[in-house]
Amino acid sequence: MSRHPSDRRRTRFWNAPFGAMRTNCAITSAEAGAPTDITTRKVRQVVSLIRRRNHLVAPGLQYNLIVTRCAGKPYSCAVQGITEPPGPSAQAAADQAAEQAMLARLKARDDQAFDELVRAWSPIMMRVARQFVSTDASAQEVVQEAWLGVIRGLGAFEGRSSVRTWVFRILTNVAKTRGVKEHRITPVSSLARDDDARHTVDPSRFRSDDDPLYPGNWTPAGRPQRWDDDPESGVLRGEIRTLVSAAVEALPDRQREVVVLRDVHGFDSDEVCSLLGVTPENQRVLLHRGRAQVRAALEHYYIKEHV
Amino acid sequence: MSVERGMQLRCEELVELVTDYLEGAITDPDRLDLIEAHLQLCDPCSIYVEQMRQTIAMIGQLPKTQALAQAEQLPERIREQLLEAFRAESSH
């Protein structure tokens, strides 16, 4: 492919609108002849990818896009030099580091470390165990037995999987064996218990179906208002932490289990599906309803605070 | 991108698609495009999506011990037994 030297380095700026926020996307290098419409589309795809990866789209954040084309392939667009805001990925790295440190302490037979782990993980382990056995007492025994398994296995554990994955695998094995003994068939993935909430946002916040202009869109009074402070930055204020914690606790069982496993403990969706015996679709529905309710609790707090 | 395209999706529907969207579970490119188009046009929905992200981040900051009711904690007695078992194993 022939290149025109003058075309080799073109810089184009897109102002990709994100509602009220605007993010600069700069194409820092584009191969000669890359048609504008293709690159514009690619910019949108990349921006959509950034958003799906849970990178926060912050005003003024600059994404540098590089447009290239491999022989015979369509133009592709890569992102360079994203200043990554603290988000799930930073969180994941911190979690991993914490887990390594925890494993080292366990291996060194630090009993305080063990006790911390038991306190931190047992509640959600109880919830998971409860999927397989018929009583709370039985679930408690399963968790206890799983921890004994962890104690015995620790010497031989080489850290090929994460401590978390290892512990929960022991847990589900114990729970399944116990469940079979109790003649309880493995988890029922029914949504029946949580099925009452078809809408996660109060329907009265949307215009009615016979609205002449925008049926189904937000009413002026119903629109979400921006939350004033940036709740993600830094440590949660005690008050908000209590609120979020209470909102999570108040969720129906299945939603709470999914939200706690996904968002507090950081399991991925596949892991959660196998721990709770739900389908990926059910997992997403439960996660969605749970998160939406916590969001609603926060909204209530922020709005009340500013009235 | 036309305004009509973005408005083919109602806000009411979008709020129920947020998690699928954030999870990357919307595999139909046309559907995805519709959502993107809507978000570019609609401030309230963009705010809603942003707040769902903020919510996720805030839940993620909860201490693991605080995320579930204390009622679901193992009884003190069992924790003591486990701790003893841990110490006993260590002394082998």
Short mmCIF file of C-alpha atoms in Angstrom, two decimals:
data_model
loop_
_atom_site.label_atom_id
_atom_site.label_comp_id
_atom_site.label_asym_id
_atom_site.label_seq_id
_atom_site.Cartn_x
_atom_site.Cartn_y
_atom_site.Cartn_z
CA MET A 1 0.00 0.00 0.00
CA SER A 2 1.43 3.36 -0.93
CA ARG A 3 1.57 6.02 1.68
CA HIS A 4 1.62 9.72 1.38
CA PRO A 5 4.10 11.00 3.91
CA SER A 6 1.90 13.95 4.67
CA ASP A 7 -0.93 11.62 5.55
CA ARG A 8 1.07 9.41 7.80
CA ARG A 9 0.44 11.34 10.91
CA ARG A 10 -2.89 13.00 11.11
CA THR A 11 -4.41 14.12 14.27
CA ARG A 12 -8.11 14.33 14.48
CA PHE A 13 -10.15 15.17 17.47
CA TRP A 14 -13.50 13.80 18.25
CA ASN A 15 -15.65 15.14 20.92
CA ALA A 16 -17.46 12.00 21.82
CA PRO A 17 -20.54 13.02 23.72
CA PHE A 18 -21.46 11.08 26.81
CA GLY A 19 -24.54 12.86 27.74
CA ALA A 20 -23.37 15.97 29.45
CA MET A 21 -19.83 14.70 29.79
CA ARG A 22 -17.47 15.05 26.94
CA THR A 23 -14.39 13.05 26.38
CA ASN A 24 -11.72 13.90 23.91
CA CYS A 25 -10.77 11.16 21.57
CA ALA A 26 -7.72 12.06 19.60
CA ILE A 27 -6.60 9.96 16.69
CA THR A 28 -2.88 10.36 17.04
CA SER A 29 -1.93 8.33 14.05
CA ALA A 30 -3.95 7.15 11.13
CA GLU A 31 -2.73 5.19 8.20
CA ALA A 32 -2.93 6.90 4.86
CA GLY A 33 -6.25 6.52 3.18
CA ALA A 34 -8.18 5.52 6.25
CA PRO A 35 -11.63 6.78 5.36
CA THR A 36 -13.12 9.18 7.84
CA ASP A 37 -16.39 7.35 8.18
CA ILE A 38 -14.59 4.15 9.11
CA THR A 39 -12.47 5.87 11.70
CA THR A 40 -15.46 7.65 13.15
CA ARG A 41 -17.25 4.37 13.52
CA LYS A 42 -14.16 2.81 15.05
CA VAL A 43 -13.91 5.63 17.53
CA ARG A 44 -17.41 4.86 18.68
CA GLN A 45 -16.62 1.16 18.92
CA VAL A 46 -13.52 1.79 20.96
CA VAL A 47 -15.32 4.22 23.19
CA SER A 48 -18.05 1.66 23.69
CA LEU A 49 -15.38 -0.92 24.55
CA ILE A 50 -13.85 1.44 27.07
CA ARG A 51 -17.20 1.88 28.71
CA ARG A 52 -17.98 -1.81 28.74
CA ARG A 53 -14.67 -2.54 30.36
CA ASN A 54 -15.93 -0.36 33.17
CA HIS A 55 -13.40 2.32 32.62
CA LEU A 56 -14.99 5.38 33.94
CA VAL A 57 -15.62 7.98 31.37
CA ALA A 58 -14.52 11.15 32.99
CA PRO A 59 -14.70 14.62 31.59
CA GLY A 60 -11.44 15.74 30.10
CA LEU A 61 -9.93 12.28 30.00
CA GLN A 62 -8.05 11.81 26.79
CA TYR A 63 -8.04 8.64 24.78
CA ASN A 64 -5.42 8.39 22.09
CA LEU A 65 -6.52 6.23 19.25
CA ILE A 66 -4.23 4.68 16.72
CA VAL A 67 -5.77 3.63 13.46
CA THR A 68 -3.93 0.95 11.54
CA ARG A 69 -4.71 -1.67 8.98
CA CYS A 70 -3.17 -5.09 8.61
CA ALA A 71 -3.00 -6.52 5.10
CA GLY A 72 -6.43 -7.54 3.90
CA LYS A 73 -8.06 -6.68 7.22
CA PRO A 74 -10.37 -3.80 7.98
CA TYR A 75 -9.03 -0.79 9.78
CA SER A 76 -8.64 -1.32 13.45
CA CYS A 77 -8.31 1.09 16.22
CA ALA A 78 -6.24 0.76 19.36
CA VAL A 79 -6.33 2.88 22.43
CA GLN A 80 -3.16 4.24 23.87
CA GLY A 81 -2.27 6.05 26.98
CA ILE A 82 -5.50 5.92 28.91
CA THR A 83 -5.00 7.39 32.28
CA GLU A 84 -6.83 4.72 34.15
CA PRO A 85 -9.01 6.02 36.91
CA PRO A 86 -9.30 3.89 40.02
CA GLY A 87 -11.96 1.39 39.13
CA PRO A 88 -12.65 -2.32 39.16
CA SER A 89 -9.32 -3.16 37.51
CA ALA A 90 -7.29 -1.24 40.06
CA GLN A 91 -9.45 -2.86 42.69
CA ALA A 92 -8.72 -6.30 41.23
CA ALA A 93 -4.96 -5.68 41.36
CA ALA A 94 -5.22 -4.57 44.97
CA ASP A 95 -7.30 -7.64 45.80
CA GLN A 96 -4.74 -9.90 44.22
CA ALA A 97 -1.89 -8.32 46.16
CA ALA A 98 -3.89 -8.64 49.38
CA GLU A 99 -4.54 -12.26 48.62
CA GLN A 100 -0.86 -13.03 48.01
CA ALA A 101 -0.03 -11.46 51.33
CA MET A 102 -2.79 -13.45 52.99
CA LEU A 103 -1.50 -16.72 51.53
CA ALA A 104 2.01 -15.99 52.77
CA ARG A 105 0.67 -15.39 56.27
CA LEU A 106 -1.42 -18.57 56.20
CA LYS A 107 1.57 -20.58 55.03
CA ALA A 108 3.54 -19.07 57.88
CA ARG A 109 0.77 -20.39 60.13
CA ASP A 110 -0.29 -16.99 61.33
CA ASP A 111 -3.47 -17.80 63.26
CA GLN A 112 -4.65 -14.22 63.26
CA ALA A 113 -4.62 -14.27 59.45
CA PHE A 114 -6.66 -17.45 59.50
CA ASP A 115 -9.20 -15.96 61.86
CA GLU A 116 -9.54 -12.85 59.69
CA LEU A 117 -10.20 -15.02 56.67
CA VAL A 118 -12.79 -17.10 58.51
CA ARG A 119 -14.58 -13.93 59.61
CA ALA A 120 -14.47 -12.35 56.17
CA TRP A 121 -15.56 -15.31 54.11
CA SER A 122 -17.80 -17.46 56.31
CA PRO A 123 -21.00 -15.42 55.87
CA ILE A 124 -20.98 -15.69 52.09
CA MET A 125 -19.80 -19.30 52.33
CA MET A 126 -22.87 -20.01 54.46
CA ARG A 127 -25.07 -18.51 51.77
CA VAL A 128 -23.40 -20.60 49.09
CA ALA A 129 -23.58 -23.77 51.19
CA ARG A 130 -27.26 -23.13 51.84
CA GLN A 131 -27.90 -23.66 48.13
CA PHE A 132 -26.95 -27.30 48.52
CA VAL A 133 -28.25 -28.32 51.92
CA SER A 134 -31.66 -28.04 53.52
CA THR A 135 -31.04 -26.29 56.84
CA ASP A 136 -28.97 -23.42 58.23
CA ALA A 137 -27.46 -25.78 60.79
CA SER A 138 -26.38 -28.08 58.01
CA ALA A 139 -24.87 -25.16 56.08
CA GLN A 140 -22.93 -24.18 59.18
CA GLU A 141 -21.48 -27.66 59.43
CA VAL A 142 -20.55 -27.58 55.77
CA VAL A 143 -18.66 -24.33 56.25
CA GLN A 144 -16.91 -25.69 59.31
CA GLU A 145 -15.92 -28.86 57.48
CA ALA A 146 -14.70 -26.82 54.51
CA TRP A 147 -12.44 -24.75 56.78
CA LEU A 148 -11.05 -27.95 58.29
CA GLY A 149 -10.33 -29.08 54.74
CA VAL A 150 -8.52 -25.81 54.13
CA ILE A 151 -6.40 -26.31 57.26
CA ARG A 152 -5.43 -29.81 56.18
CA GLY A 153 -4.77 -28.84 52.58
CA LEU A 154 -2.83 -25.67 53.22
CA GLY A 155 0.58 -27.33 53.32
CA ALA A 156 0.06 -28.84 49.89
CA PHE A 157 -1.62 -25.81 48.33
CA GLU A 158 0.75 -24.35 45.76
CA GLY A 159 -1.16 -21.27 44.87
CA ARG A 160 -1.88 -22.29 41.28
CA SER A 161 -5.38 -20.96 41.68
CA SER A 162 -6.33 -18.08 43.91
CA VAL A 163 -6.90 -18.82 47.59
CA ARG A 164 -10.49 -17.74 47.10
CA THR A 165 -11.13 -20.14 44.23
CA TRP A 166 -9.46 -22.95 46.17
CA VAL A 167 -11.45 -22.36 49.36
CA PHE A 168 -14.76 -22.11 47.52
CA ARG A 169 -14.00 -25.26 45.53
CA ILE A 170 -13.48 -27.14 48.79
CA LEU A 171 -16.70 -25.62 50.05
CA THR A 172 -18.82 -26.66 47.08
CA ASN A 173 -17.35 -30.17 47.14
CA VAL A 174 -18.23 -30.59 50.80
CA ALA A 175 -21.64 -29.03 50.26
CA LYS A 176 -22.48 -31.21 47.27
CA THR A 177 -21.50 -34.39 49.12
CA ARG A 178 -23.64 -33.31 52.05
CA GLY A 179 -26.50 -32.34 49.74
CA VAL A 180 -26.53 -35.77 48.14
CA LYS A 181 -26.61 -37.39 51.59
CA GLU A 182 -29.59 -35.24 52.45
CA HIS A 183 -31.25 -36.25 49.18
CA ARG A 184 -31.47 -32.67 48.25
CA ILE A 185 -31.22 -32.12 44.58
CA THR A 186 -28.66 -29.55 43.52
CA PRO A 187 -29.60 -25.90 43.44
CA VAL A 188 -32.88 -24.73 42.15
CA SER A 189 -32.17 -21.80 39.92
CA SER A 190 -35.69 -20.53 40.18
CA LEU A 191 -36.24 -16.82 40.20
CA ALA A 192 -39.67 -17.21 41.71
CA ARG A 193 -38.79 -15.68 45.04
CA ASP A 194 -37.46 -12.49 43.53
CA ASP A 195 -39.83 -12.29 40.65
CA ASP A 196 -41.99 -9.55 42.07
CA ALA A 197 -39.71 -6.76 40.87
CA ARG A 198 -40.19 -6.50 37.15
CA HIS A 199 -39.24 -2.85 37.10
CA THR A 200 -36.07 -1.71 38.78
CA VAL A 201 -37.05 1.94 38.41
CA ASP A 202 -40.42 3.28 39.53
CA PRO A 203 -42.60 3.27 36.36
CA SER A 204 -44.15 6.60 37.33
CA ARG A 205 -40.81 8.26 36.54
CA PHE A 206 -41.43 7.59 32.84
CA ARG A 207 -43.95 9.15 30.49
CA SER A 208 -46.97 6.99 29.81
CA ASP A 209 -47.49 4.93 26.68
CA ASP A 210 -49.96 7.44 25.28
CA ASP A 211 -47.62 10.38 25.71
CA PRO A 212 -47.79 12.22 22.39
CA LEU A 213 -44.09 13.11 22.37
CA TYR A 214 -41.86 10.67 24.16
CA PRO A 215 -43.67 7.62 25.50
CA GLY A 216 -41.49 5.65 27.89
CA ASN A 217 -38.94 8.42 28.38
CA TRP A 218 -38.12 10.13 31.67
CA THR A 219 -40.57 12.71 32.89
CA PRO A 220 -38.97 16.03 33.88
CA ALA A 221 -39.51 15.24 37.55
CA GLY A 222 -38.46 11.62 37.20
CA ARG A 223 -35.03 12.15 35.67
CA PRO A 224 -32.04 11.06 37.69
CA GLN A 225 -30.10 14.00 39.06
CA ARG A 226 -26.35 13.96 39.22
CA TRP A 227 -24.92 13.09 42.61
CA ASP A 228 -22.95 16.01 43.88
CA ASP A 229 -19.82 14.61 45.39
CA ASP A 230 -17.78 11.97 43.67
CA PRO A 231 -18.58 8.92 45.75
CA GLU A 232 -15.95 6.80 44.06
CA SER A 233 -12.99 8.87 45.03
CA GLY A 234 -11.21 7.92 48.16
CA VAL A 235 -12.66 6.10 51.08
CA LEU A 236 -16.40 5.97 51.46
CA ARG A 237 -17.76 8.32 54.04
CA GLY A 238 -18.92 6.34 57.05
CA GLU A 239 -22.49 7.42 56.60
CA ILE A 240 -22.63 6.28 52.99
CA ARG A 241 -20.88 3.03 53.78
CA THR A 242 -23.51 2.23 56.39
CA LEU A 243 -26.21 3.07 53.86
CA VAL A 244 -24.72 0.89 51.10
CA SER A 245 -24.16 -1.92 53.55
CA ALA A 246 -27.75 -1.75 54.79
CA ALA A 247 -29.08 -1.63 51.23
CA VAL A 248 -27.11 -4.76 50.31
CA GLU A 249 -28.31 -6.51 53.45
CA ALA A 250 -31.93 -5.66 52.67
CA LEU A 251 -31.85 -7.35 49.25
CA PRO A 252 -33.75 -10.59 48.70
CA ASP A 253 -31.46 -13.58 49.36
CA ARG A 254 -30.58 -14.52 45.80
CA GLN A 255 -29.87 -10.96 44.73
CA ARG A 256 -27.74 -10.34 47.78
CA GLU A 257 -25.72 -13.51 47.20
CA VAL A 258 -24.97 -12.53 43.62
CA VAL A 259 -24.16 -8.91 44.46
CA VAL A 260 -21.90 -9.89 47.37
CA LEU A 261 -20.03 -12.52 45.35
CA ARG A 262 -19.63 -10.31 42.30
CA ASP A 263 -19.16 -6.84 43.68
CA VAL A 264 -17.76 -7.36 47.17
CA HIS A 265 -15.72 -10.53 46.74
CA GLY A 266 -14.91 -9.97 43.08
CA PHE A 267 -15.85 -13.35 41.65
CA ASP A 268 -16.52 -13.31 37.92
CA SER A 269 -19.88 -14.26 36.47
CA ASP A 270 -18.87 -17.83 35.53
CA GLU A 271 -17.67 -18.51 39.06
CA VAL A 272 -20.86 -17.12 40.53
CA CYS A 273 -22.99 -19.24 38.21
CA SER A 274 -21.25 -22.40 39.33
CA LEU A 275 -21.21 -21.43 43.03
CA LEU A 276 -24.92 -20.67 43.08
CA GLY A 277 -26.08 -23.02 40.36
CA VAL A 278 -27.74 -20.35 38.28
CA THR A 279 -27.65 -19.73 34.56
CA PRO A 280 -25.70 -16.72 33.24
CA GLU A 281 -29.01 -15.04 32.36
CA ASN A 282 -30.41 -15.52 35.84
CA GLN A 283 -27.17 -14.31 37.33
CA ARG A 284 -27.42 -11.08 35.35
CA VAL A 285 -31.06 -10.54 36.24
CA LEU A 286 -30.30 -10.98 39.95
CA LEU A 287 -27.24 -8.75 39.72
CA HIS A 288 -29.21 -6.10 37.88
CA ARG A 289 -32.06 -6.01 40.36
CA GLY A 290 -29.71 -6.00 43.30
CA ARG A 291 -27.48 -3.22 42.02
CA ALA A 292 -30.49 -1.16 40.92
CA GLN A 293 -31.91 -1.30 44.43
CA VAL A 294 -28.66 -0.18 45.98
CA ARG A 295 -28.49 2.63 43.44
CA ALA A 296 -32.03 3.65 44.38
CA ALA A 297 -31.06 3.77 48.05
CA LEU A 298 -28.11 6.01 47.23
CA GLU A 299 -30.28 8.23 45.06
CA HIS A 300 -32.72 8.62 47.90
CA TYR A 301 -29.88 9.64 50.19
CA TYR A 302 -28.34 12.16 47.81
CA ILE A 303 -31.61 13.77 46.91
CA LYS A 304 -32.74 14.06 50.49
CA GLU A 305 -29.39 15.52 51.46
CA HIS A 306 -29.71 18.30 48.94
CA VAL A 307 -33.30 19.32 49.41
CA MET B 1 -26.14 9.06 13.89
CA SER B 2 -29.69 10.11 13.67
CA VAL B 3 -31.84 11.24 16.53
CA GLU B 4 -34.52 8.80 15.36
CA ARG B 5 -32.15 5.91 15.82
CA GLY B 6 -31.38 6.78 19.43
CA MET B 7 -35.02 7.32 20.20
CA GLN B 8 -36.02 3.87 18.97
CA LEU B 9 -35.16 2.71 22.45
CA ARG B 10 -37.18 4.03 25.36
CA CYS B 11 -35.49 5.19 28.52
CA GLU B 12 -37.77 2.80 30.34
CA GLU B 13 -36.23 -0.09 28.42
CA LEU B 14 -32.69 1.18 28.66
CA VAL B 15 -32.61 1.21 32.46
CA GLU B 16 -33.34 -2.53 32.40
CA LEU B 17 -30.49 -3.18 29.96
CA VAL B 18 -27.76 -1.42 31.91
CA THR B 19 -26.33 -4.52 33.57
CA ASP B 20 -26.35 -6.55 30.36
CA TYR B 21 -24.61 -3.61 28.73
CA LEU B 22 -21.94 -3.23 31.42
CA GLU B 23 -21.41 -6.99 31.49
CA GLY B 24 -20.76 -7.02 27.75
CA ALA B 25 -23.67 -9.43 27.43
CA ILE B 26 -25.30 -7.60 24.55
CA THR B 27 -23.93 -9.53 21.64
CA ASP B 28 -26.20 -8.30 18.89
CA PRO B 29 -24.22 -5.44 17.31
CA ASP B 30 -27.39 -3.72 16.18
CA ARG B 31 -28.82 -3.76 19.67
CA LEU B 32 -25.55 -2.49 21.09
CA ASP B 33 -25.52 0.30 18.55
CA LEU B 34 -29.03 1.26 19.56
CA ILE B 35 -28.01 1.51 23.21
CA GLU B 36 -24.92 3.56 22.38
CA ALA B 37 -26.97 5.84 20.17
CA HIS B 38 -29.50 6.36 22.91
CA LEU B 39 -26.84 7.10 25.53
CA GLN B 40 -25.23 9.69 23.32
CA LEU B 41 -28.52 11.52 23.04
CA CYS B 42 -29.99 11.11 26.45
CA ASP B 43 -28.44 12.86 29.43
CA PRO B 44 -30.67 11.34 32.12
CA CYS B 45 -29.87 7.82 30.89
CA SER B 46 -26.13 8.60 30.79
CA ILE B 47 -26.41 9.80 34.36
CA TYR B 48 -28.25 6.61 35.24
CA VAL B 49 -25.53 4.40 33.73
CA GLU B 50 -22.83 6.45 35.45
CA GLN B 51 -24.63 6.07 38.78
CA MET B 52 -24.86 2.30 38.32
CA ARG B 53 -21.08 2.30 37.87
CA GLN B 54 -20.66 4.44 40.95
CA THR B 55 -22.92 2.09 42.86
CA ILE B 56 -20.84 -0.92 41.81
CA ALA B 57 -17.68 0.89 42.88
CA MET B 58 -19.20 1.74 46.25
CA ILE B 59 -20.40 -1.80 46.90
CA GLY B 60 -16.87 -2.89 46.02
CA GLN B 61 -15.49 -0.73 48.81
CA LEU B 62 -17.51 -2.46 51.50
CA PRO B 63 -15.35 -4.47 53.84
CA LYS B 64 -16.00 -8.16 53.15
CA THR B 65 -17.01 -8.69 56.76
CA GLN B 66 -19.55 -5.90 56.65
CA ALA B 67 -21.36 -6.95 53.52
CA LEU B 68 -23.56 -9.51 55.17
CA ALA B 69 -25.47 -9.42 58.41
CA GLN B 70 -23.62 -10.45 61.52
CA ALA B 71 -26.41 -12.97 62.03
CA GLU B 72 -24.84 -14.96 59.24
CA GLN B 73 -21.45 -15.07 60.88
CA LEU B 74 -20.24 -18.43 62.16
CA PRO B 75 -20.91 -18.76 65.88
CA GLU B 76 -18.00 -17.76 68.12
CA ARG B 77 -17.76 -21.33 69.39
CA ILE B 78 -17.16 -22.77 65.91
CA ARG B 79 -14.60 -20.06 65.08
CA GLU B 80 -12.75 -20.97 68.28
CA GLN B 81 -12.73 -24.63 67.30
CA LEU B 82 -11.41 -23.80 63.85
CA LEU B 83 -8.70 -21.63 65.30
CA GLU B 84 -7.65 -24.46 67.61
CA ALA B 85 -7.57 -26.88 64.68
CA PHE B 86 -5.41 -24.40 62.78
CA ARG B 87 -2.96 -24.11 65.68
CA ALA B 88 -2.91 -27.89 66.17
CA GLU B 89 -2.11 -28.47 62.50
CA SER B 90 0.68 -25.89 62.72
CA SER B 91 2.37 -27.66 65.58
CA HIS B 92 2.69 -30.92 63.61
#
